[in-house]
XYZ file of C-alpha atoms in Angstrom:
228
model
C -22.424 -15.286 -16.234
C -21.503 -12.162 -15.554
C -18.801 -9.922 -15.308
C -19.475 -7.937 -12.717
C -17.899 -8.245 -9.591
C -19.345 -10.269 -7.326
C -19.822 -8.251 -3.065
C -21.700 -10.136 -0.442
C -23.175 -7.334 1.880
C -24.340 -8.584 5.470
C -25.056 -5.947 7.615
C -27.968 -6.063 9.775
C -29.885 -2.393 9.508
C -32.325 -2.687 7.271
C -32.235 0.571 6.178
C -28.719 0.822 5.834
C -28.510 -3.430 3.777
C -31.559 -1.448 0.608
C -28.972 1.813 0.657
C -25.978 0.227 0.568
C -27.028 -2.380 -2.013
C -28.438 -0.289 -3.974
C -25.778 2.021 -4.132
C -23.087 -1.006 -5.397
C -25.471 -2.618 -8.017
C -25.537 1.567 -9.269
C -21.555 1.005 -9.574
C -21.364 -2.435 -11.059
C -21.358 -4.908 -8.900
C -23.626 -8.120 -8.283
C -24.396 -8.170 -5.066
C -26.077 -10.383 -2.877
C -27.414 -9.291 0.904
C -26.937 -10.908 4.149
C -29.632 -9.664 7.173
C -27.335 -11.367 10.268
C -23.926 -12.401 10.969
C -25.039 -16.097 10.898
C -26.594 -15.890 6.689
C -23.360 -13.391 6.149
C -20.976 -16.283 7.245
C -22.787 -19.147 5.019
C -23.039 -17.320 2.310
C -19.206 -16.268 2.407
C -18.453 -20.079 3.392
C -20.158 -21.164 -0.054
C -17.481 -19.113 -2.313
C -18.265 -17.119 -5.067
C -17.095 -13.298 -4.029
C -15.022 -10.815 -5.059
C -15.415 -9.619 -1.857
C -17.721 -8.887 1.428
C -18.333 -5.679 3.140
C -19.347 -6.809 7.050
C -20.633 -4.435 9.648
C -18.312 -4.895 13.021
C -21.437 -4.392 15.545
C -24.348 -7.753 14.498
C -25.634 -10.669 16.586
C -25.241 -14.050 16.578
C -21.837 -13.195 14.628
C -20.014 -9.609 14.235
C -17.608 -9.014 11.176
C -14.764 -10.303 13.200
C -15.527 -13.600 14.673
C -17.228 -13.925 9.974
C -13.795 -13.347 9.013
C -11.511 -15.042 11.499
C -12.903 -17.965 10.638
C -13.097 -17.655 7.198
C -8.658 -16.836 7.536
C -8.767 -19.829 9.748
C -10.430 -21.617 6.441
C -7.929 -20.891 4.724
C -10.360 -18.025 2.339
C -8.299 -15.301 0.800
C -10.934 -12.835 -0.348
C -11.133 -9.575 0.371
C -12.292 -8.379 3.191
C -13.565 -4.207 3.646
C -14.890 -3.501 7.773
C -17.972 -0.781 8.553
C -16.700 -0.295 11.469
C -17.890 2.494 14.391
C -16.554 5.953 15.324
C -14.334 5.926 18.855
C -13.238 2.113 19.056
C -9.751 2.040 17.957
C -9.144 -1.306 20.113
C -11.219 -2.925 16.904
C -10.012 -1.390 14.137
C -6.670 -2.694 15.912
C -8.499 -6.302 16.372
C -10.220 -6.457 13.389
C -6.718 -5.885 10.934
C -4.908 -8.155 12.814
C -8.007 -11.013 12.390
C -7.454 -10.502 8.471
C -9.263 -7.494 7.153
C -8.150 -5.120 4.697
C -9.072 -2.330 4.824
C -12.270 -0.504 6.708
C -14.134 2.314 6.627
C -15.919 4.707 10.095
C -18.626 5.111 10.362
C -20.503 7.392 8.816
C -18.700 7.178 5.524
C -19.057 9.166 2.326
C -20.226 7.002 -0.312
C -17.635 7.802 -2.870
C -15.328 6.523 -0.427
C -16.971 3.210 -0.169
C -16.622 2.430 -4.303
C -13.505 3.720 -3.857
C -12.399 0.722 -1.832
C -14.155 -1.904 -2.659
C -12.860 -0.524 -6.198
C -9.020 -0.864 -4.971
C -9.099 -3.757 -2.888
C -10.020 -5.348 -6.100
C -7.970 -3.598 -7.955
C -5.069 -4.727 -5.860
C -5.867 -8.841 -5.405
C -6.688 -9.621 -8.601
C -3.601 -7.837 -10.269
C 0.186 -8.789 -10.222
C 2.847 -7.575 -7.394
C 2.780 -4.162 -6.957
C 4.952 -2.480 -9.665
C 8.257 -0.945 -7.456
C 9.462 2.056 -10.278
C 6.115 4.170 -11.565
C 6.731 6.566 -15.107
C 4.219 9.840 -15.128
C 5.683 11.839 -18.130
C 9.338 13.054 -17.144
C 8.491 11.769 -13.812
C 9.987 8.318 -12.723
C 9.507 7.290 -9.189
C 11.369 4.289 -7.014
C 9.412 3.813 -5.016
C 12.348 1.038 -3.314
C 14.247 3.650 -3.109
C 12.044 6.020 -2.834
C 13.237 8.445 -5.600
C 11.730 10.168 -7.896
C 13.243 12.393 -11.130
C 12.605 15.274 -13.197
C 14.469 13.500 -16.079
C 17.887 13.391 -14.632
C 17.345 15.663 -11.398
C 16.260 14.149 -8.276
C 12.719 16.046 -6.865
C 13.005 16.436 -2.940
C 10.204 14.923 -1.856
C 9.688 14.641 2.300
C 8.686 11.806 3.486
C 5.194 12.458 3.675
C 5.147 13.937 0.855
C 6.576 10.819 -0.893
C 3.904 8.995 1.070
C 1.311 11.029 -0.734
C 2.904 10.681 -3.958
C 2.344 6.328 -3.617
C -0.799 6.647 -2.409
C -3.001 8.666 -4.675
C -0.037 6.716 -7.554
C -1.317 3.459 -5.951
C -5.243 4.860 -6.143
C -4.802 7.393 -9.504
C -7.990 7.646 -11.139
C -10.455 7.185 -7.806
C -11.890 10.625 -6.007
C -10.361 11.050 -2.154
C -11.343 13.282 0.056
C -9.575 14.555 2.606
C -11.455 12.901 5.186
C -9.960 9.417 3.908
C -6.406 11.314 3.011
C -6.040 12.367 6.693
C -6.447 8.553 7.826
C -4.930 6.780 5.145
C -2.104 8.683 4.722
C -1.760 10.565 8.349
C -2.932 7.781 10.639
C -5.670 10.363 11.713
C -8.461 7.885 12.933
C -11.059 10.683 13.297
C -9.846 13.320 10.983
C -9.031 16.758 12.246
C -10.226 20.439 10.723
C -6.785 20.740 8.709
C -5.397 21.671 6.738
C -2.566 19.403 6.223
C -3.803 18.095 2.818
C -4.471 20.652 0.834
C -0.352 22.359 1.777
C 0.730 18.704 1.172
C -1.541 18.775 -2.571
C 0.288 21.628 -3.299
C 3.461 21.333 -2.231
C 3.358 18.209 -5.121
C 2.294 19.973 -7.550
C 4.589 22.372 -7.261
C 7.111 19.582 -8.434
C 4.900 17.470 -10.254
C 3.086 19.805 -12.433
C 4.183 21.576 -15.596
C 1.996 24.617 -14.174
C 1.085 24.308 -10.441
C -1.652 26.551 -10.965
C -3.082 24.647 -13.828
C -2.699 21.541 -12.352
C -3.218 18.230 -15.037
C -1.893 15.489 -12.668
C -3.373 15.877 -9.074
C -7.149 17.206 -10.116
C -9.085 19.423 -6.901
C -12.725 17.543 -6.983
C -15.217 20.377 -5.720
C -16.392 19.334 -2.408
C -15.512 15.806 -2.988
C -11.473 16.434 -2.348
C -8.697 14.603 -4.949
C -7.978 12.438 -8.255
C -4.199 11.671 -9.384
C -4.831 11.229 -13.011
C -2.180 9.083 -14.614
């Protein structure tokens, strides 16, 4: 037996399948790869996987077909969909069909790993905590209140959403594109410094020294990492 999480990858493009399989194995996953939707569905029905990665557009059974079939069977294995760009309707259908998360092509490889890790953590953990403590800072998710000692820190709605996303994905490298998609809701993120500006505001409220941050780190060329 292995302690490595088992991933089923269903991808019909040989080059992409080979590249993703190798990359996932290097990241510490045990990978079974299926070359088409029919084989992918059979493998998924056998079970024993910790997560599934499905290409949205397959030949006989596309990713949505596989997801619908599994959910009808009561299979709750986390599913991440590889979605083509500019297909908002398909993305909405995917989420409605029971897909847990999606990555829009082209994507950064580090983002795919981070999304899978987040799905596995979410699936294997207890219900989400209602509070989070970070040194002197206390975050209450129910009341959307953030305090440093006894003083209330006044965060805008978007600052709080960004902070919550950071906390839920702490330790992960999050690209600006990921944050714009997941926190701001952009399907195709525009060229903007919105993320950097909001991170700066959060640092001024959370960090002891915003100019030398120790909570929200900048990883040049990659994005940000929340360290707790």
